PDB file of C-alpha atoms in Angstrom:
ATOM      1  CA  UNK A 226     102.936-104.620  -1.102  1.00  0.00           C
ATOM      2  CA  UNK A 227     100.072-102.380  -1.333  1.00  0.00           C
ATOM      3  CA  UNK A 228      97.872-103.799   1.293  1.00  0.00           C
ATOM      4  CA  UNK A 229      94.865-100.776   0.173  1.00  0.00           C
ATOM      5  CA  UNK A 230      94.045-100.367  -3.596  1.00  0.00           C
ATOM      6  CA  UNK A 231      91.814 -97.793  -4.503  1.00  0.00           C
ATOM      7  CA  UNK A 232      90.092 -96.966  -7.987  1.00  0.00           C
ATOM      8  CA  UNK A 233      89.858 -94.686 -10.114  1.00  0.00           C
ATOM      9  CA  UNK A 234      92.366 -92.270  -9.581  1.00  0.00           C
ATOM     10  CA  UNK A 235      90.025 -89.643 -11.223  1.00  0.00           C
ATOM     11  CA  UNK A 236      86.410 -89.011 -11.832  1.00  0.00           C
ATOM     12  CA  UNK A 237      84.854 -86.291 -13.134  1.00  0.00           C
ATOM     13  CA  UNK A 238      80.405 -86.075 -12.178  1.00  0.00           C
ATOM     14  CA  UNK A 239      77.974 -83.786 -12.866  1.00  0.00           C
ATOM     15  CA  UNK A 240      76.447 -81.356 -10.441  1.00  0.00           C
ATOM     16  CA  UNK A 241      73.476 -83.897  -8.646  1.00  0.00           C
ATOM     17  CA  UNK A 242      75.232 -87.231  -9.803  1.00  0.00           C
ATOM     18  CA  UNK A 243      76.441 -89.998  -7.607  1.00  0.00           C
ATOM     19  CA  UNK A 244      80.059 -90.351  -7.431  1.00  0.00           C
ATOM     20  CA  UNK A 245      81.018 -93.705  -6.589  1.00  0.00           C
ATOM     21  CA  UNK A 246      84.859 -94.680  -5.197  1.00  0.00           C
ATOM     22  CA  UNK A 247      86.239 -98.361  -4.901  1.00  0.00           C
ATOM     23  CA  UNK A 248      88.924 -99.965  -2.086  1.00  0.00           C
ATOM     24  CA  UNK A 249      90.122-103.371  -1.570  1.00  0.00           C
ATOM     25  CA  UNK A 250      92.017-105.174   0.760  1.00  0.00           C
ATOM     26  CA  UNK A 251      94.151-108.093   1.899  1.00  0.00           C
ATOM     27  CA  UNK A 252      94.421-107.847   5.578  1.00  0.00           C
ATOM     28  CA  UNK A 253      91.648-109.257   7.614  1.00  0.00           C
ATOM     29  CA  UNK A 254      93.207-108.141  10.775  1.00  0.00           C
ATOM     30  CA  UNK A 255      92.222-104.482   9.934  1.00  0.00           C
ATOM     31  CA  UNK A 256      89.053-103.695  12.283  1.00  0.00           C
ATOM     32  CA  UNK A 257      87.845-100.279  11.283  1.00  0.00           C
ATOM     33  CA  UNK A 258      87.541 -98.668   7.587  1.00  0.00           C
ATOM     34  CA  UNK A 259      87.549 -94.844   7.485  1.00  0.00           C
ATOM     35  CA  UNK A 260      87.385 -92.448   4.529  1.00  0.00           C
ATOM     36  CA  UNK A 261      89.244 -89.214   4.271  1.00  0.00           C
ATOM     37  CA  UNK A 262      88.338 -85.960   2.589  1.00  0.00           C
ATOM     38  CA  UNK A 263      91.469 -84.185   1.627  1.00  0.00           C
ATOM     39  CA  UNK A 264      91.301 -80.206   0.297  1.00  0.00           C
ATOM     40  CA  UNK A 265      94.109 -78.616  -1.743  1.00  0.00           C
ATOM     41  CA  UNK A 266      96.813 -77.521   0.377  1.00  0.00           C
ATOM     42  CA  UNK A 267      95.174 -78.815   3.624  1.00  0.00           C
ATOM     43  CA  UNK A 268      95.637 -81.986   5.632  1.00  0.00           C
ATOM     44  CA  UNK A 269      92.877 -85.025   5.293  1.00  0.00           C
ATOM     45  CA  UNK A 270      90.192 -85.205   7.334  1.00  0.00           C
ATOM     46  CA  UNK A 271      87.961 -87.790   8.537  1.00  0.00           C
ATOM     47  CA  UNK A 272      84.734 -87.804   6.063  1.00  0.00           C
ATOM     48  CA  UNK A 273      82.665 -91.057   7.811  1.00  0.00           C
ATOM     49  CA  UNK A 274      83.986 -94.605   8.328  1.00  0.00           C
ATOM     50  CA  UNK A 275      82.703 -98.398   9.375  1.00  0.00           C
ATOM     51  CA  UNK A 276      83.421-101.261  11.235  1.00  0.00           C
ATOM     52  CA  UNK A 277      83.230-104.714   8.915  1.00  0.00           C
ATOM     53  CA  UNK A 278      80.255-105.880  10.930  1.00  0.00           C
ATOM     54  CA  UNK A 279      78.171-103.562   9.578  1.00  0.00           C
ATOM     55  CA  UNK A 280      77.161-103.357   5.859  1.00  0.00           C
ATOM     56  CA  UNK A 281      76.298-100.063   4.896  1.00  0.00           C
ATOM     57  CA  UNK A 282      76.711 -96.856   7.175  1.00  0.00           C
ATOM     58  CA  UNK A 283      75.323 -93.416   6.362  1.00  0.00           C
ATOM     59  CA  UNK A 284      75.694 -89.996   7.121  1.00  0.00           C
ATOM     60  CA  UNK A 285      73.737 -87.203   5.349  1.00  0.00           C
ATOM     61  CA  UNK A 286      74.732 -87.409   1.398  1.00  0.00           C
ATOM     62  CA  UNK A 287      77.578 -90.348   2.133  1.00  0.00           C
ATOM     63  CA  UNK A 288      77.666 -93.770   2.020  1.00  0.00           C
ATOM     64  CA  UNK A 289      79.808 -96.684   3.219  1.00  0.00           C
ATOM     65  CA  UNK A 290      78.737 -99.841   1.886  1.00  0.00           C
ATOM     66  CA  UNK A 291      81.003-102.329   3.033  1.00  0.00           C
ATOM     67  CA  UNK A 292      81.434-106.592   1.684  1.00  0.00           C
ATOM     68  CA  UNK A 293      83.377-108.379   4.275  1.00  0.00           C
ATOM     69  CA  UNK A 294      83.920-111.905   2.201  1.00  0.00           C
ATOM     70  CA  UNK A 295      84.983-109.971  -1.110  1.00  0.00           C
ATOM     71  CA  UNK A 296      87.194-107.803   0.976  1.00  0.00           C
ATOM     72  CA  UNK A 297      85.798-104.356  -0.345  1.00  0.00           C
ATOM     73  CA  UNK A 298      83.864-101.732   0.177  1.00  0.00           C
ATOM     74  CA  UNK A 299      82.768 -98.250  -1.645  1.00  0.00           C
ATOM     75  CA  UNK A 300      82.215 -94.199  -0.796  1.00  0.00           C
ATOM     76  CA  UNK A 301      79.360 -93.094  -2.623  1.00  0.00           C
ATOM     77  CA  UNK A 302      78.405 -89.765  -2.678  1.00  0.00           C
ATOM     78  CA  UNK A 303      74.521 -88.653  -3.801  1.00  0.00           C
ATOM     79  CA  UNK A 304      73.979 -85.548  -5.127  1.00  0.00           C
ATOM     80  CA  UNK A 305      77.047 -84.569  -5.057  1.00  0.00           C
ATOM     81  CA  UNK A 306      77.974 -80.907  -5.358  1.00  0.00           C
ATOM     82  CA  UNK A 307      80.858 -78.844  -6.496  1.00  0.00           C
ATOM     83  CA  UNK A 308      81.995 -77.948  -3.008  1.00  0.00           C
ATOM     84  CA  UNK A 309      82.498 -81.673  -2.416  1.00  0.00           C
ATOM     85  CA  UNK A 310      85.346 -81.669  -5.251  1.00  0.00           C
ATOM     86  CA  UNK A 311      88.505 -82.698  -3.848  1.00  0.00           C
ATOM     87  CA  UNK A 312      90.666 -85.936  -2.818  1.00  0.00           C
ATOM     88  CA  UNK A 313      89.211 -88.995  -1.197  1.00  0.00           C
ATOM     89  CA  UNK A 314      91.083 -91.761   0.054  1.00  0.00           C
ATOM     90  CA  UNK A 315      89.894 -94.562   1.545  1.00  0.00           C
ATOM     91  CA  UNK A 316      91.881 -96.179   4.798  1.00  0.00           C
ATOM     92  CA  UNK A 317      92.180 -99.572   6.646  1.00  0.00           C
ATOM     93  CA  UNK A 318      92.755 -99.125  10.753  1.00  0.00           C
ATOM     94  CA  UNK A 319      94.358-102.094  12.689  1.00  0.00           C
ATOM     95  CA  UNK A 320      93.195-101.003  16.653  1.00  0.00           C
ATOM     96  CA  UNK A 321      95.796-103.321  17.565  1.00  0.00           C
ATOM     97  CA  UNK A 322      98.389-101.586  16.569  1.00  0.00           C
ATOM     98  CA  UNK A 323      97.345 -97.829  15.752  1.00  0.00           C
ATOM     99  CA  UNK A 324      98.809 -98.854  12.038  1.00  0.00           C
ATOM    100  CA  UNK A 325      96.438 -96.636   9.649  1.00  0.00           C
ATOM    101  CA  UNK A 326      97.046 -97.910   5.656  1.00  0.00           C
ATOM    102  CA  UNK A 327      96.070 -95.653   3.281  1.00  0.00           C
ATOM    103  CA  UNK A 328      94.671 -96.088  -0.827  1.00  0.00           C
ATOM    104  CA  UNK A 329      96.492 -94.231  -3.169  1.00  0.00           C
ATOM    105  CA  UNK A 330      93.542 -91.077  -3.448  1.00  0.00           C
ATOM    106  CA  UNK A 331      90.636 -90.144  -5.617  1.00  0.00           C
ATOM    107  CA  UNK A 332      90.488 -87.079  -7.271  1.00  0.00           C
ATOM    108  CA  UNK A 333      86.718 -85.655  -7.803  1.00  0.00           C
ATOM    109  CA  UNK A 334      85.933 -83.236 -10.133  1.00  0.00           C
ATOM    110  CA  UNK A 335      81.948 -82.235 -10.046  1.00  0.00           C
ATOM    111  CA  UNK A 336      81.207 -79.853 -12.601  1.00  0.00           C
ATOM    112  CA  UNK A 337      78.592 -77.444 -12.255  1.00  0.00           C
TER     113      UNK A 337
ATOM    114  CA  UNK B 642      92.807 -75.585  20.970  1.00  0.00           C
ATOM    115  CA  UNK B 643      95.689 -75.592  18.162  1.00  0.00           C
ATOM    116  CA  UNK B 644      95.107 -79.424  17.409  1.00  0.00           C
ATOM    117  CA  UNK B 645      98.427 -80.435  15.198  1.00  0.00           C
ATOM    118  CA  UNK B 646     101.122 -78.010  14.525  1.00  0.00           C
ATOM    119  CA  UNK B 647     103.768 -78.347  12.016  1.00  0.00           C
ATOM    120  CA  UNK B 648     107.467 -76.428  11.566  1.00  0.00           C
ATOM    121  CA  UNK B 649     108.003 -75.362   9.382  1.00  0.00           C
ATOM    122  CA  UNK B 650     105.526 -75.141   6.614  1.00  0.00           C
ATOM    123  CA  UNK B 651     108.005 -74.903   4.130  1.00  0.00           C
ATOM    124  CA  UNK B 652     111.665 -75.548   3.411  1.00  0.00           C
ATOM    125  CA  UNK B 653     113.943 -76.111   0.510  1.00  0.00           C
ATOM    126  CA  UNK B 654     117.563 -78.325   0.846  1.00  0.00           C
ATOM    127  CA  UNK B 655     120.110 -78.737  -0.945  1.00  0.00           C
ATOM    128  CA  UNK B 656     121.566 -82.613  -1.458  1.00  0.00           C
ATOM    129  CA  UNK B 657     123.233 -84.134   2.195  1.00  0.00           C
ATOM    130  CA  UNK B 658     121.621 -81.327   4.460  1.00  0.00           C
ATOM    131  CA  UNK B 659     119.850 -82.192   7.619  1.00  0.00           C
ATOM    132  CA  UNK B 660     116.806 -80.804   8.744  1.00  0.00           C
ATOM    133  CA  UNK B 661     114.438 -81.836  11.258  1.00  0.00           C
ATOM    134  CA  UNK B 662     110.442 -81.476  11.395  1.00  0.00           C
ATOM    135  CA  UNK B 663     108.706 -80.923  14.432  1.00  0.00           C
ATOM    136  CA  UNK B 664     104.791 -81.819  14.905  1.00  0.00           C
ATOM    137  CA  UNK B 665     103.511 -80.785  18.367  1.00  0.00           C
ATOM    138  CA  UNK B 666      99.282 -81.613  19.458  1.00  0.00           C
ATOM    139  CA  UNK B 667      97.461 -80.486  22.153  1.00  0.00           C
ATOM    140  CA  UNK B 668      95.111 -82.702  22.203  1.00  0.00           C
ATOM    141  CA  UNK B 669      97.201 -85.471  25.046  1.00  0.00           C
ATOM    142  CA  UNK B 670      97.215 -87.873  21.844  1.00  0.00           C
ATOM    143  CA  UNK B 671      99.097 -91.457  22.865  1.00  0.00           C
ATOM    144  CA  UNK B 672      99.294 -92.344  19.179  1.00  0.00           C
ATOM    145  CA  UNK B 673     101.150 -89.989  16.866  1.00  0.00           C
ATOM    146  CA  UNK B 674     102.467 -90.694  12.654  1.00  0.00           C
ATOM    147  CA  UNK B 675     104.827 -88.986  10.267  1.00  0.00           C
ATOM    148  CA  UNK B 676     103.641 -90.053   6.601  1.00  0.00           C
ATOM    149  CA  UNK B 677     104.448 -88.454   2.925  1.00  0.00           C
ATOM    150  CA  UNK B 678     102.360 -87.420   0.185  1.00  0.00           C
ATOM    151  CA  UNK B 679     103.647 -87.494  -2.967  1.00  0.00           C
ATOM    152  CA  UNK B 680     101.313 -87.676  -6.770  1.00  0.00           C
ATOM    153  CA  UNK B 681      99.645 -90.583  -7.493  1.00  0.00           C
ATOM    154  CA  UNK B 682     100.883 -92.391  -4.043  1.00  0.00           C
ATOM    155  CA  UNK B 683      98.529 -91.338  -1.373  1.00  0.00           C
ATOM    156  CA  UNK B 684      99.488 -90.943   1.911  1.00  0.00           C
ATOM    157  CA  UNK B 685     102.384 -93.343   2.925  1.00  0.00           C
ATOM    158  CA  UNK B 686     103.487 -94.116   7.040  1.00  0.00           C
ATOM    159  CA  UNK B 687     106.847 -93.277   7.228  1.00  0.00           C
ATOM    160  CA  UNK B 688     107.119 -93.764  10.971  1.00  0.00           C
ATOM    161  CA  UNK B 689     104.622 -93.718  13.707  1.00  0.00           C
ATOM    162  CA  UNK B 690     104.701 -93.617  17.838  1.00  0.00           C
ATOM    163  CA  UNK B 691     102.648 -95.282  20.522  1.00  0.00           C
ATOM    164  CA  UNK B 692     103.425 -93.403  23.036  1.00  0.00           C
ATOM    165  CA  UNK B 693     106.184 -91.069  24.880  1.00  0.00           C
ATOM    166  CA  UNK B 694     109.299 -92.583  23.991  1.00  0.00           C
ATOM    167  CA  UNK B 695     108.290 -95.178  21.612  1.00  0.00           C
ATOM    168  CA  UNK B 696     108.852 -94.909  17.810  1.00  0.00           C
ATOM    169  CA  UNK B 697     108.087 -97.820  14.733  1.00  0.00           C
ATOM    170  CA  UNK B 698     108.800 -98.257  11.156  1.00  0.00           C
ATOM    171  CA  UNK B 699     106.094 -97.769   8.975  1.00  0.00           C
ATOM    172  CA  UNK B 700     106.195 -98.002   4.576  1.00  0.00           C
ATOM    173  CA  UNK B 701     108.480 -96.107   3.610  1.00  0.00           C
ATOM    174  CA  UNK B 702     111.259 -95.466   6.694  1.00  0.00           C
ATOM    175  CA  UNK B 703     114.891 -94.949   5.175  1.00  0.00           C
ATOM    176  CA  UNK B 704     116.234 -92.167   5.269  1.00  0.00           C
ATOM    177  CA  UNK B 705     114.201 -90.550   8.047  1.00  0.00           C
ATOM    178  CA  UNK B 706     114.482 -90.749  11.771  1.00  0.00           C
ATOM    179  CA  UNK B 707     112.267 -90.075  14.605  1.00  0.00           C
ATOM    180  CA  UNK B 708     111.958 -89.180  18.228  1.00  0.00           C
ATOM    181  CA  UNK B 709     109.283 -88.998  20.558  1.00  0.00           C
ATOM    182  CA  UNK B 710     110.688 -87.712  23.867  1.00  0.00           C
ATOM    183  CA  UNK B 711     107.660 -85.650  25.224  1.00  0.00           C
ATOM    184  CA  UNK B 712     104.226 -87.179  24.848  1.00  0.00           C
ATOM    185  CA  UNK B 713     102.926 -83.670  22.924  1.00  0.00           C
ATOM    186  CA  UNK B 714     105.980 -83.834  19.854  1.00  0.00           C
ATOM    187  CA  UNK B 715     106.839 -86.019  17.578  1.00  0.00           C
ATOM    188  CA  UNK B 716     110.204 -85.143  15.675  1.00  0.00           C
ATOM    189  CA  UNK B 717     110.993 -86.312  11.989  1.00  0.00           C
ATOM    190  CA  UNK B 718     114.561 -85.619  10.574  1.00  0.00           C
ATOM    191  CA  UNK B 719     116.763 -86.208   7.878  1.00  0.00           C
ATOM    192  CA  UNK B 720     120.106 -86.731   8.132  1.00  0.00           C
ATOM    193  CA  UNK B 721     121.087 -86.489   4.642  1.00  0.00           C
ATOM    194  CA  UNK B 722     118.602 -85.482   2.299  1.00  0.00           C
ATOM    195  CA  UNK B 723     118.078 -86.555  -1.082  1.00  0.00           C
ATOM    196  CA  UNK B 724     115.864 -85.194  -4.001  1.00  0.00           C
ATOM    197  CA  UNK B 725     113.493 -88.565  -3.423  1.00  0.00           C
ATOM    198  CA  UNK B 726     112.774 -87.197  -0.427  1.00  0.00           C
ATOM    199  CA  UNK B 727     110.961 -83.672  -1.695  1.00  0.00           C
ATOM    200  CA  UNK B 728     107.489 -84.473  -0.868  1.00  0.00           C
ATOM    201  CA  UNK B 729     104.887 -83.009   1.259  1.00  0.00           C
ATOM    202  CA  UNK B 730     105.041 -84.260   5.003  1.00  0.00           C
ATOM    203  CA  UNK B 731     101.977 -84.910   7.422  1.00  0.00           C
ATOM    204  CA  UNK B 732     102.231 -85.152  11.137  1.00  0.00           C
ATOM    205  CA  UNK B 733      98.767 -86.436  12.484  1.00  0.00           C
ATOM    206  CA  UNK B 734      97.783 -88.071  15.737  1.00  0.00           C
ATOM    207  CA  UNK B 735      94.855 -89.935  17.782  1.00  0.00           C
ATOM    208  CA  UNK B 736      93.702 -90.827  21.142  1.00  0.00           C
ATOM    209  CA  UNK B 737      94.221 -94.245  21.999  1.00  0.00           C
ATOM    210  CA  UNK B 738      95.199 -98.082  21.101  1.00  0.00           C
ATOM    211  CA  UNK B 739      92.373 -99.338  19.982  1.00  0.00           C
ATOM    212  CA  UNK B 740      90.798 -96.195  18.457  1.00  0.00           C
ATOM    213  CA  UNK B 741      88.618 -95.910  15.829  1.00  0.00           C
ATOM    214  CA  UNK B 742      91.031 -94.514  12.979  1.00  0.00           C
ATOM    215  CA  UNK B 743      90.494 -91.054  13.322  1.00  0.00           C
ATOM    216  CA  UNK B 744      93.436 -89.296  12.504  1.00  0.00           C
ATOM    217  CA  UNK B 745      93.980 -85.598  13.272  1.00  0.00           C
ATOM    218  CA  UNK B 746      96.340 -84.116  10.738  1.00  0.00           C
ATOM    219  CA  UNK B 747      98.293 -81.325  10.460  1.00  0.00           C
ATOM    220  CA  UNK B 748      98.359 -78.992   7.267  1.00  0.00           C
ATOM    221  CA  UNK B 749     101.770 -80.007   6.204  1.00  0.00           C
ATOM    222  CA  UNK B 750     105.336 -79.034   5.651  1.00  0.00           C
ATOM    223  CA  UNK B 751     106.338 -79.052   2.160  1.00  0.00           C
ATOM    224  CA  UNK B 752     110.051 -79.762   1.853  1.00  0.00           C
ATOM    225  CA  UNK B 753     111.856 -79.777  -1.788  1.00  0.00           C
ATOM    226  CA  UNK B 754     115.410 -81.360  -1.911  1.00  0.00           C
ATOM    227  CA  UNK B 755     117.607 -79.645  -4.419  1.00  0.00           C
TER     228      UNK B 755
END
């Protein structure tokens, strides 16, 4: 049961584009929505996250916006650059029980 | 400050060796994980820990066991491997129950089964 699901898998933007990512999921008892930036041959790191009270959260060129009744919510990047090529994945966080779910990864290509 | 730790960083088995992996943070974590990454499956929990002598099942647990007998390590090891199991491994931890999802990682020990 994949409790995260994540699309695309891939996407390839232009230099100064917005790249755009996609999660759903089931569980209402998760309580706090991070994203993580992953670089080859490192471990993920936290990139900015949100708590489903709050609809849209910010920080510098990211943005969460988050739709509690449909269950979803989105990364999107602005202007994105080529340094910011690598794997996103979003996550769901039950406080509860420390249990961290993650989607199955972006890929993002941005071409110079 | 080290943060996560991993040993080792690499390892290759051959089919029904044991190995362990050993994550140690210095950061007095409560809450520590053991997932897998593998292509096209994102990160998956394998097993995670609470606290000092605590361990739970996550996704993905056969096959792998845990320990957890120091607050500062949490141990992952396989008993018998098998080729399913070549994947990369990430140890990560965070502060408390109740947190806000912030998992430190390590940079991962790659292990391939033969």
């Amino acid at each position: 049961q994949q409790q995260v699901k994540q699309s695309p898998q891939s996407l390839i933007v232009q230099k100064g584009g917005i790249s755009i990512i996609n999660c759903a999921y089931e569980n209402t008892a998760f309580d706090y929505f991070p994203w993580y930036q992953q670089f080859p041959g490192k471990g993920p790191a936290l990139l900015i996250a949100i708590r489903p009270d709050v609809s849209e959260k910010k920080e510098g060129r990211f943005t969460i916006s988050f739709n509690k009744s449909a269950k979803q919510f989105s990364l999107h990047i602005m202007d994105s650059q080529p340094g910011d090529s690598a794997t996103y994945f979003c996550a769901a966080f039950r406080g509860s029980q420390g249990n961290l779910i993650f989607g199955k990864g972006t890929k993002l290509s941005v071409k110079p | 400050n080290a943060g996560v730790t991993q040993t080792p960083k690499f390892r290759v088995l051959k089919t029904g060796q044991s190995m362990t992996l050993l994550c140690a943070q210095d950061m007095n974590h409560e809450y520590m994980y053991w997932y897998r990454q593998d292509p096209g499956m994102g990160l998956r929990l394998i097993h995670y820990s609470v606290g000092e002598g605590t361990t739970a099942k996550g996704e993905v647990p056969d096959g792998y066991n845990v320990s957890r007998l120091k607050k500062q390590n949490f141990l992952l090891g396989l008993e018998s491997a098998a080729p399913s199991q070549t994947s990369v491994y990430f140890c990560a931890s965070t502060e408390r129950r109740g947190g806000t999802g912030e998992l430190f990682f390590g940079e991962g020990s790659r292990l391939t089964v033969l």
